[in-house]
Amino acid sequence: MKAFALRRTGEPPAVLERPVPHPRAGEVLVRTTAALICAWDGHTAAGAPTGLGHEAVGVVEAVGPGVCPSYVGRRVGVEGHGRLAELFRAPAAGAGLVALPDTISDHQALYAAGALPTGFAAADESGPPPGASVVVFGQGAVGLGATIAAGRLRGARVIAVEPEMKRQRLALRFGADVVIDPAYEDTTERIMELTGGAGADRAIMATAAPAAARAARGGLSESGKITYARCRPPQSSGARLARALHLIGDGLVDPTVITTHEFPFDRVGEAFGRLAAKEPGMIKPVILFPRPASSSSAPSSVGNHKEIRP
């Protein structure tokens, strides 16, 4: 089988031939149908050799000892590392794997398997009370998840900080009350203006830009708090994953509009390189895998929302 991974430290990732994994006790073997590439994969690629990708959707191909055979054939969303591969193992029980309802497409489910729960977790950790002012720095997929959670789920007033126009529009679509463009405005001054000079109650960092960190510190109230969005262990995200699926299934959030590019798996290296280079206009690239012959007739196609060809 093929997997996108690091051969050794210091070398760029590539599509490599790997043995087909066999599910161990308590595990399932998943055949991937679609996956997302995340900026976090770039940080992983700078470390030790490993498989890349942590947001995927697929179909259970086989089960290991102790797992009910009825798992075979189920569509599942999976969080965890090493998912940019044609086949991978995953624990059958735990928060990192969830069966998908027929009402949710693969494309929608991809965001519930990583980006949205990560943003939700940052908002939960930040803990803004209803009516509080929350500044979310960065409106990529995770930042948008934090915007949704802080504004729509917690009732806070959300100020988004984002220089790219496409992401600014998405922030407003997903619940931001105001967007600050740091390329044209002094972010700290604008935050103070919007909060009547008091400063923001909370700041959520979904970007590593040093200027954003300085603006966050300068724009906080005396009792304000800064929270950093970060990847968390899959076992900590089960409730948030379920919450994301609920919001999507009820039609309250359509995360597929975050997708800007689609690539077949044989072009995954190109997609990774373009995202790592911070190509303008690229937010989330989806990687499409060949579908298994026994795939479900459920609405699982990525392209059933929009067709994007880079």
mmCIF file of C-alpha atoms in Angstrom:
data_model
loop_
_atom_site.group_PDB
_atom_site.id
_atom_site.type_symbol
_atom_site.label_atom_id
_atom_site.label_comp_id
_atom_site.label_asym_id
_atom_site.label_seq_id
_atom_site.Cartn_x
_atom_site.Cartn_y
_atom_site.Cartn_z
ATOM 1 C CA MET A 1 0.000 0.000 0.000
ATOM 2 C CA LYS A 2 1.012 3.657 -0.320
ATOM 3 C CA ALA A 3 1.437 6.126 2.539
ATOM 4 C CA PHE A 4 2.552 9.752 2.676
ATOM 5 C CA ALA A 5 5.257 9.794 5.311
ATOM 6 C CA LEU A 6 8.778 10.782 6.259
ATOM 7 C CA ARG A 7 11.493 8.368 5.229
ATOM 8 C CA ARG A 8 14.040 9.921 7.580
ATOM 9 C CA THR A 9 14.596 13.115 9.537
ATOM 10 C CA GLY A 10 15.605 16.084 7.420
ATOM 11 C CA GLU A 11 14.095 14.793 4.190
ATOM 12 C CA PRO A 12 10.806 16.019 2.723
ATOM 13 C CA PRO A 13 7.828 13.666 3.067
ATOM 14 C CA ALA A 14 6.929 11.480 0.106
ATOM 15 C CA VAL A 15 4.540 8.751 -0.979
ATOM 16 C CA LEU A 16 6.208 5.528 0.143
ATOM 17 C CA GLU A 17 5.413 1.850 -0.246
ATOM 18 C CA ARG A 18 4.559 0.368 3.131
ATOM 19 C CA PRO A 19 3.337 -3.094 4.205
ATOM 20 C CA VAL A 20 -0.403 -3.408 4.658
ATOM 21 C CA PRO A 21 -0.996 -3.132 8.419
ATOM 22 C CA HIS A 22 -2.882 -5.876 10.225
ATOM 23 C CA PRO A 23 -5.328 -4.830 12.948
ATOM 24 C CA ARG A 24 -4.293 -5.955 16.391
ATOM 25 C CA ALA A 25 -6.570 -6.836 19.278
ATOM 26 C CA GLY A 26 -9.139 -4.088 19.786
ATOM 27 C CA GLU A 27 -8.313 -2.395 16.479
ATOM 28 C CA VAL A 28 -9.899 -1.938 13.064
ATOM 29 C CA LEU A 29 -8.280 -1.537 9.666
ATOM 30 C CA VAL A 30 -9.629 1.481 7.782
ATOM 31 C CA ARG A 31 -9.417 2.075 4.035
ATOM 32 C CA THR A 32 -9.152 5.839 3.583
ATOM 33 C CA THR A 33 -11.572 7.612 1.261
ATOM 34 C CA ALA A 34 -10.667 11.247 2.046
ATOM 35 C CA ALA A 35 -8.330 13.193 4.314
ATOM 36 C CA LEU A 36 -7.396 16.760 5.118
ATOM 37 C CA ILE A 37 -3.933 18.258 5.264
ATOM 38 C CA CYS A 38 -3.363 20.537 8.222
ATOM 39 C CA ALA A 39 -0.683 23.127 8.926
ATOM 40 C CA TRP A 40 0.168 20.969 11.955
ATOM 41 C CA ASP A 41 1.403 18.284 9.560
ATOM 42 C CA GLY A 42 4.151 20.699 8.582
ATOM 43 C CA HIS A 43 5.332 20.825 12.186
ATOM 44 C CA THR A 44 5.206 17.029 12.356
ATOM 45 C CA ALA A 45 7.283 16.820 9.187
ATOM 46 C CA ALA A 46 10.047 18.761 10.907
ATOM 47 C CA GLY A 47 10.386 16.038 13.534
ATOM 48 C CA ALA A 48 11.135 12.334 13.575
ATOM 49 C CA PRO A 49 10.107 9.987 10.732
ATOM 50 C CA THR A 50 6.433 9.221 11.026
ATOM 51 C CA GLY A 51 3.205 8.990 9.078
ATOM 52 C CA LEU A 52 1.431 12.260 8.366
ATOM 53 C CA GLY A 53 -2.192 13.314 8.471
ATOM 54 C CA HIS A 54 -4.608 13.274 11.409
ATOM 55 C CA GLU A 55 -8.058 13.985 9.922
ATOM 56 C CA ALA A 56 -9.528 11.212 7.793
ATOM 57 C CA VAL A 57 -12.687 9.440 6.743
ATOM 58 C CA GLY A 58 -12.853 5.876 5.492
ATOM 59 C CA VAL A 59 -14.523 2.492 5.512
ATOM 60 C CA VAL A 60 -13.641 -0.292 7.953
ATOM 61 C CA GLU A 61 -11.945 -3.021 5.927
ATOM 62 C CA ALA A 62 -11.166 -5.576 8.640
ATOM 63 C CA VAL A 63 -11.200 -6.021 12.413
ATOM 64 C CA GLY A 64 -8.735 -7.402 14.895
ATOM 65 C CA PRO A 65 -9.345 -9.942 17.662
ATOM 66 C CA GLY A 66 -12.051 -8.918 20.095
ATOM 67 C CA VAL A 67 -13.797 -6.496 17.724
ATOM 68 C CA CYS A 68 -17.327 -7.207 16.520
ATOM 69 C CA PRO A 69 -17.326 -8.216 12.822
ATOM 70 C CA SER A 70 -20.250 -5.840 12.227
ATOM 71 C CA TYR A 71 -17.712 -3.000 12.147
ATOM 72 C CA VAL A 72 -16.674 -4.115 8.656
ATOM 73 C CA GLY A 73 -18.148 -1.855 6.009
ATOM 74 C CA ARG A 74 -18.952 1.037 8.351
ATOM 75 C CA ARG A 75 -18.106 4.581 7.325
ATOM 76 C CA VAL A 76 -16.034 6.181 10.056
ATOM 77 C CA GLY A 77 -14.374 9.469 10.881
ATOM 78 C CA VAL A 78 -10.968 9.043 12.466
ATOM 79 C CA GLU A 79 -8.650 11.376 14.341
ATOM 80 C CA GLY A 80 -5.047 10.483 15.086
ATOM 81 C CA HIS A 81 -1.672 10.450 13.365
ATOM 82 C CA GLY A 82 -0.590 8.612 10.222
ATOM 83 C CA ARG A 83 -3.892 8.923 8.339
ATOM 84 C CA LEU A 84 -2.492 9.998 4.941
ATOM 85 C CA ALA A 85 -2.269 6.387 3.844
ATOM 86 C CA GLU A 86 -4.419 4.043 1.793
ATOM 87 C CA LEU A 87 -4.932 1.856 4.870
ATOM 88 C CA PHE A 88 -4.312 2.431 8.557
ATOM 89 C CA ARG A 89 -5.091 0.899 11.958
ATOM 90 C CA ALA A 90 -7.213 2.628 14.584
ATOM 91 C CA PRO A 91 -8.624 1.666 17.984
ATOM 92 C CA ALA A 92 -12.185 0.379 17.665
ATOM 93 C CA ALA A 93 -13.196 1.946 20.978
ATOM 94 C CA GLY A 94 -12.390 5.481 22.036
ATOM 95 C CA ALA A 95 -12.948 9.060 21.022
ATOM 96 C CA GLY A 96 -10.653 8.956 17.994
ATOM 97 C CA LEU A 97 -13.062 6.902 15.861
ATOM 98 C CA VAL A 98 -16.769 7.474 15.280
ATOM 99 C CA ALA A 99 -19.342 5.845 13.001
ATOM 100 C CA LEU A 100 -20.805 8.371 10.568
ATOM 101 C CA PRO A 101 -24.532 8.840 10.013
ATOM 102 C CA ASP A 102 -25.781 8.607 6.437
ATOM 103 C CA THR A 103 -26.885 12.244 6.600
ATOM 104 C CA ILE A 104 -23.298 13.500 6.776
ATOM 105 C CA SER A 105 -20.945 13.361 3.799
ATOM 106 C CA ASP A 106 -17.282 12.416 3.937
ATOM 107 C CA HIS A 107 -16.406 16.019 3.178
ATOM 108 C CA GLN A 108 -18.384 17.337 6.140
ATOM 109 C CA ALA A 109 -17.156 14.610 8.461
ATOM 110 C CA LEU A 110 -13.509 15.442 7.762
ATOM 111 C CA TYR A 111 -13.856 18.691 9.667
ATOM 112 C CA ALA A 112 -15.549 16.986 12.602
ATOM 113 C CA ALA A 113 -12.542 14.658 12.786
ATOM 114 C CA GLY A 114 -10.025 17.369 13.570
ATOM 115 C CA ALA A 115 -10.252 21.076 12.807
ATOM 116 C CA LEU A 116 -13.603 21.895 14.412
ATOM 117 C CA PRO A 117 -13.026 19.953 17.676
ATOM 118 C CA THR A 118 -9.594 21.585 17.984
ATOM 119 C CA GLY A 119 -11.160 25.033 17.705
ATOM 120 C CA PHE A 120 -13.975 24.030 20.053
ATOM 121 C CA ALA A 121 -11.408 22.849 22.610
ATOM 122 C CA ALA A 122 -9.622 26.204 22.514
ATOM 123 C CA ALA A 123 -12.915 28.029 23.106
ATOM 124 C CA ASP A 124 -13.843 25.635 25.919
ATOM 125 C CA GLU A 125 -10.464 26.132 27.577
ATOM 126 C CA SER A 126 -10.790 29.891 27.175
ATOM 127 C CA GLY A 127 -14.199 29.706 28.865
ATOM 128 C CA PRO A 128 -15.756 33.033 27.898
ATOM 129 C CA PRO A 129 -19.090 33.749 29.614
ATOM 130 C CA PRO A 130 -22.037 34.900 27.483
ATOM 131 C CA GLY A 131 -21.537 38.476 26.327
ATOM 132 C CA ALA A 132 -17.772 38.442 26.878
ATOM 133 C CA SER A 133 -15.487 39.874 24.198
ATOM 134 C CA VAL A 134 -13.290 37.235 22.565
ATOM 135 C CA VAL A 135 -10.601 37.972 20.005
ATOM 136 C CA VAL A 136 -9.741 35.008 17.766
ATOM 137 C CA PHE A 137 -6.415 35.507 16.019
ATOM 138 C CA GLY A 138 -6.226 33.575 12.741
ATOM 139 C CA GLN A 139 -9.196 32.313 10.769
ATOM 140 C CA GLY A 140 -7.921 29.113 9.264
ATOM 141 C CA ALA A 141 -9.958 25.970 9.887
ATOM 142 C CA VAL A 142 -9.084 25.798 13.606
ATOM 143 C CA GLY A 143 -9.608 29.511 14.160
ATOM 144 C CA LEU A 144 -12.981 29.285 12.450
ATOM 145 C CA GLY A 145 -13.863 26.414 14.778
ATOM 146 C CA ALA A 146 -12.985 28.642 17.740
ATOM 147 C CA THR A 147 -15.101 31.442 16.265
ATOM 148 C CA ILE A 148 -18.099 29.098 15.939
ATOM 149 C CA ALA A 149 -17.725 27.804 19.482
ATOM 150 C CA ALA A 150 -17.095 31.151 21.154
ATOM 151 C CA GLY A 151 -19.868 32.967 19.327
ATOM 152 C CA ARG A 152 -22.619 30.518 18.437
ATOM 153 C CA LEU A 153 -22.181 28.040 21.283
ATOM 154 C CA ARG A 154 -21.086 30.318 24.129
ATOM 155 C CA GLY A 155 -22.775 33.581 23.202
ATOM 156 C CA ALA A 156 -19.621 35.691 23.283
ATOM 157 C CA ARG A 157 -18.945 38.709 21.100
ATOM 158 C CA VAL A 158 -16.262 37.558 18.669
ATOM 159 C CA ILE A 159 -13.652 39.828 17.132
ATOM 160 C CA ALA A 160 -11.733 37.980 14.418
ATOM 161 C CA VAL A 161 -8.249 39.061 13.364
ATOM 162 C CA GLU A 162 -7.292 37.903 9.869
ATOM 163 C CA PRO A 163 -5.428 39.541 6.957
ATOM 164 C CA GLU A 164 -6.731 37.331 4.133
ATOM 165 C CA MET A 165 -10.011 38.390 2.538
ATOM 166 C CA LYS A 166 -11.354 34.883 1.903
ATOM 167 C CA ARG A 167 -10.859 33.948 5.549
ATOM 168 C CA GLN A 168 -12.366 37.244 6.680
ATOM 169 C CA ARG A 169 -15.574 36.422 4.812
ATOM 170 C CA LEU A 170 -15.670 32.949 6.347
ATOM 171 C CA ALA A 171 -15.200 34.425 9.835
ATOM 172 C CA LEU A 172 -18.260 36.617 9.374
ATOM 173 C CA ARG A 173 -20.195 33.676 7.944
ATOM 174 C CA PHE A 174 -19.317 31.539 10.967
ATOM 175 C CA GLY A 175 -20.333 34.057 13.609
ATOM 176 C CA ALA A 176 -17.688 36.746 14.040
ATOM 177 C CA ASP A 177 -19.223 40.113 14.902
ATOM 178 C CA VAL A 178 -16.281 42.163 13.631
ATOM 179 C CA VAL A 179 -13.169 41.403 11.591
ATOM 180 C CA ILE A 180 -9.913 43.300 12.053
ATOM 181 C CA ASP A 181 -7.480 43.333 9.131
ATOM 182 C CA PRO A 182 -4.002 43.641 10.694
ATOM 183 C CA ALA A 183 -2.533 44.642 7.330
ATOM 184 C CA TYR A 184 -4.473 47.908 7.424
ATOM 185 C CA GLU A 185 -5.301 48.516 11.085
ATOM 186 C CA ASP A 186 -3.395 48.616 14.350
ATOM 187 C CA THR A 187 -4.893 45.507 15.927
ATOM 188 C CA THR A 188 -4.367 46.515 19.550
ATOM 189 C CA GLU A 189 -5.813 49.980 19.038
ATOM 190 C CA ARG A 190 -8.820 48.571 17.206
ATOM 191 C CA ILE A 191 -9.491 46.011 19.956
ATOM 192 C CA MET A 192 -9.379 48.738 22.575
ATOM 193 C CA GLU A 193 -11.736 50.859 20.482
ATOM 194 C CA LEU A 194 -14.201 47.979 20.045
ATOM 195 C CA THR A 195 -14.168 47.210 23.774
ATOM 196 C CA GLY A 196 -14.618 50.786 24.912
ATOM 197 C CA GLY A 197 -11.053 50.969 26.195
ATOM 198 C CA ALA A 198 -11.473 48.034 28.576
ATOM 199 C CA GLY A 199 -9.655 45.457 26.483
ATOM 200 C CA ALA A 200 -10.831 41.994 25.477
ATOM 201 C CA ASP A 201 -11.912 39.418 28.051
ATOM 202 C CA ARG A 202 -10.322 36.535 26.144
ATOM 203 C CA ALA A 203 -7.898 35.981 23.268
ATOM 204 C CA ILE A 204 -7.635 32.708 21.353
ATOM 205 C CA MET A 205 -4.475 32.173 19.324
ATOM 206 C CA ALA A 206 -4.978 30.103 16.180
ATOM 207 C CA THR A 207 -1.846 31.491 14.554
ATOM 208 C CA ALA A 208 1.802 31.481 15.537
ATOM 209 C CA ALA A 209 2.523 34.942 14.092
ATOM 210 C CA PRO A 210 4.620 36.938 16.593
ATOM 211 C CA ALA A 211 2.724 40.148 15.739
ATOM 212 C CA ALA A 212 -0.528 38.433 16.711
ATOM 213 C CA ALA A 213 0.891 37.439 20.099
ATOM 214 C CA ARG A 214 1.982 41.019 20.758
ATOM 215 C CA ALA A 215 -1.429 42.372 19.739
ATOM 216 C CA ALA A 216 -3.166 39.815 21.961
ATOM 217 C CA ARG A 217 -1.162 40.879 25.006
ATOM 218 C CA GLY A 218 -1.702 44.551 24.256
ATOM 219 C CA GLY A 219 -5.442 44.204 23.680
ATOM 220 C CA LEU A 220 -6.384 42.220 26.781
ATOM 221 C CA SER A 221 -8.194 43.580 29.793
ATOM 222 C CA GLU A 222 -6.424 43.445 33.169
ATOM 223 C CA SER A 223 -8.181 40.162 33.984
ATOM 224 C CA GLY A 224 -8.020 38.836 30.419
ATOM 225 C CA LYS A 225 -6.765 35.404 29.428
ATOM 226 C CA ILE A 226 -4.901 34.079 26.374
ATOM 227 C CA THR A 227 -5.549 30.524 25.154
ATOM 228 C CA TYR A 228 -3.520 28.757 22.475
ATOM 229 C CA ALA A 229 -5.242 26.403 20.053
ATOM 230 C CA ARG A 230 -3.310 23.136 19.838
ATOM 231 C CA CYS A 231 -3.769 19.551 18.789
ATOM 232 C CA ARG A 232 -4.961 17.374 21.649
ATOM 233 C CA PRO A 233 -4.987 13.597 22.128
ATOM 234 C CA PRO A 234 -7.936 12.003 20.269
ATOM 235 C CA GLN A 235 -9.300 10.551 23.504
ATOM 236 C CA SER A 236 -9.907 14.087 24.789
ATOM 237 C CA SER A 237 -12.070 15.163 21.856
ATOM 238 C CA GLY A 238 -14.951 12.696 21.773
ATOM 239 C CA ALA A 239 -17.634 15.080 23.061
ATOM 240 C CA ARG A 240 -16.426 17.868 20.796
ATOM 241 C CA LEU A 241 -16.377 15.566 17.775
ATOM 242 C CA ALA A 242 -19.959 14.551 18.551
ATOM 243 C CA ARG A 243 -20.901 18.213 18.951
ATOM 244 C CA ALA A 244 -19.406 19.044 15.554
ATOM 245 C CA LEU A 245 -21.322 16.195 13.894
ATOM 246 C CA HIS A 246 -24.511 17.429 15.569
ATOM 247 C CA LEU A 247 -24.041 20.996 14.311
ATOM 248 C CA ILE A 248 -23.284 19.766 10.795
ATOM 249 C CA GLY A 249 -26.119 17.238 10.731
ATOM 250 C CA ASP A 250 -28.624 19.877 11.875
ATOM 251 C CA GLY A 251 -27.514 22.196 9.089
ATOM 252 C CA LEU A 252 -26.208 24.832 11.509
ATOM 253 C CA VAL A 253 -22.650 24.719 10.178
ATOM 254 C CA ASP A 254 -21.377 23.797 6.719
ATOM 255 C CA PRO A 255 -17.612 23.424 7.093
ATOM 256 C CA THR A 256 -17.105 22.379 3.475
ATOM 257 C CA VAL A 257 -16.862 26.047 2.474
ATOM 258 C CA ILE A 258 -13.464 26.060 4.213
ATOM 259 C CA THR A 259 -12.110 23.693 1.555
ATOM 260 C CA THR A 260 -10.219 25.585 -1.124
ATOM 261 C CA HIS A 261 -8.483 22.798 -3.060
ATOM 262 C CA GLU A 262 -8.931 19.123 -3.915
ATOM 263 C CA PHE A 263 -6.117 16.768 -4.904
ATOM 264 C CA PRO A 264 -6.020 13.062 -5.745
ATOM 265 C CA PHE A 265 -3.781 11.058 -3.439
ATOM 266 C CA ASP A 266 -1.092 10.763 -6.105
ATOM 267 C CA ARG A 267 -0.646 14.559 -5.850
ATOM 268 C CA VAL A 268 -0.550 14.704 -2.046
ATOM 269 C CA GLY A 269 3.088 15.848 -2.065
ATOM 270 C CA GLU A 270 2.172 18.839 -4.206
ATOM 271 C CA ALA A 271 -0.717 19.721 -1.894
ATOM 272 C CA PHE A 272 1.511 19.449 1.172
ATOM 273 C CA GLY A 273 4.196 21.633 -0.372
ATOM 274 C CA ARG A 274 1.780 24.343 -1.434
ATOM 275 C CA LEU A 275 0.161 24.479 2.009
ATOM 276 C CA ALA A 276 3.554 24.523 3.744
ATOM 277 C CA ALA A 277 4.584 27.424 1.489
ATOM 278 C CA LYS A 278 1.472 29.316 2.668
ATOM 279 C CA GLU A 279 0.135 29.716 -0.833
ATOM 280 C CA PRO A 280 -2.275 32.669 -0.916
ATOM 281 C CA GLY A 281 -5.897 31.556 -0.962
ATOM 282 C CA MET A 282 -5.214 28.045 0.309
ATOM 283 C CA ILE A 283 -6.951 27.205 3.569
ATOM 284 C CA LYS A 284 -7.693 23.482 3.578
ATOM 285 C CA PRO A 285 -6.810 21.013 0.827
ATOM 286 C CA VAL A 286 -8.764 17.762 0.689
ATOM 287 C CA ILE A 287 -7.015 14.597 -0.479
ATOM 288 C CA LEU A 288 -9.219 12.113 -2.348
ATOM 289 C CA PHE A 289 -8.417 8.402 -2.267
ATOM 290 C CA PRO A 290 -9.743 5.732 -4.642
ATOM 291 C CA ARG A 291 -13.012 4.489 -3.167
ATOM 292 C CA PRO A 292 -13.337 0.797 -2.298
ATOM 293 C CA ALA A 293 -15.578 -1.233 -4.578
ATOM 294 C CA SER A 294 -17.882 -2.029 -1.639
ATOM 295 C CA SER A 295 -18.344 1.611 -0.604
ATOM 296 C CA SER A 296 -21.614 2.687 0.963
ATOM 297 C CA SER A 297 -24.326 4.337 -1.080
ATOM 298 C CA ALA A 298 -24.533 7.038 1.610
ATOM 299 C CA PRO A 299 -23.884 10.667 0.584
ATOM 300 C CA SER A 300 -20.148 10.353 1.168
ATOM 301 C CA SER A 301 -18.668 12.049 -1.901
ATOM 302 C CA VAL A 302 -16.425 15.011 -1.202
ATOM 303 C CA GLY A 303 -17.394 16.631 -4.466
ATOM 304 C CA ASN A 304 -21.116 16.699 -3.779
ATOM 305 C CA HIS A 305 -20.829 20.175 -2.260
ATOM 306 C CA LYS A 306 -18.541 21.890 -4.739
ATOM 307 C CA GLU A 307 -15.902 21.025 -7.250
ATOM 308 C CA ILE A 308 -12.560 22.779 -6.811
ATOM 309 C CA ARG A 309 -9.666 22.084 -9.069
ATOM 310 C CA PRO A 310 -6.326 23.733 -8.206
#
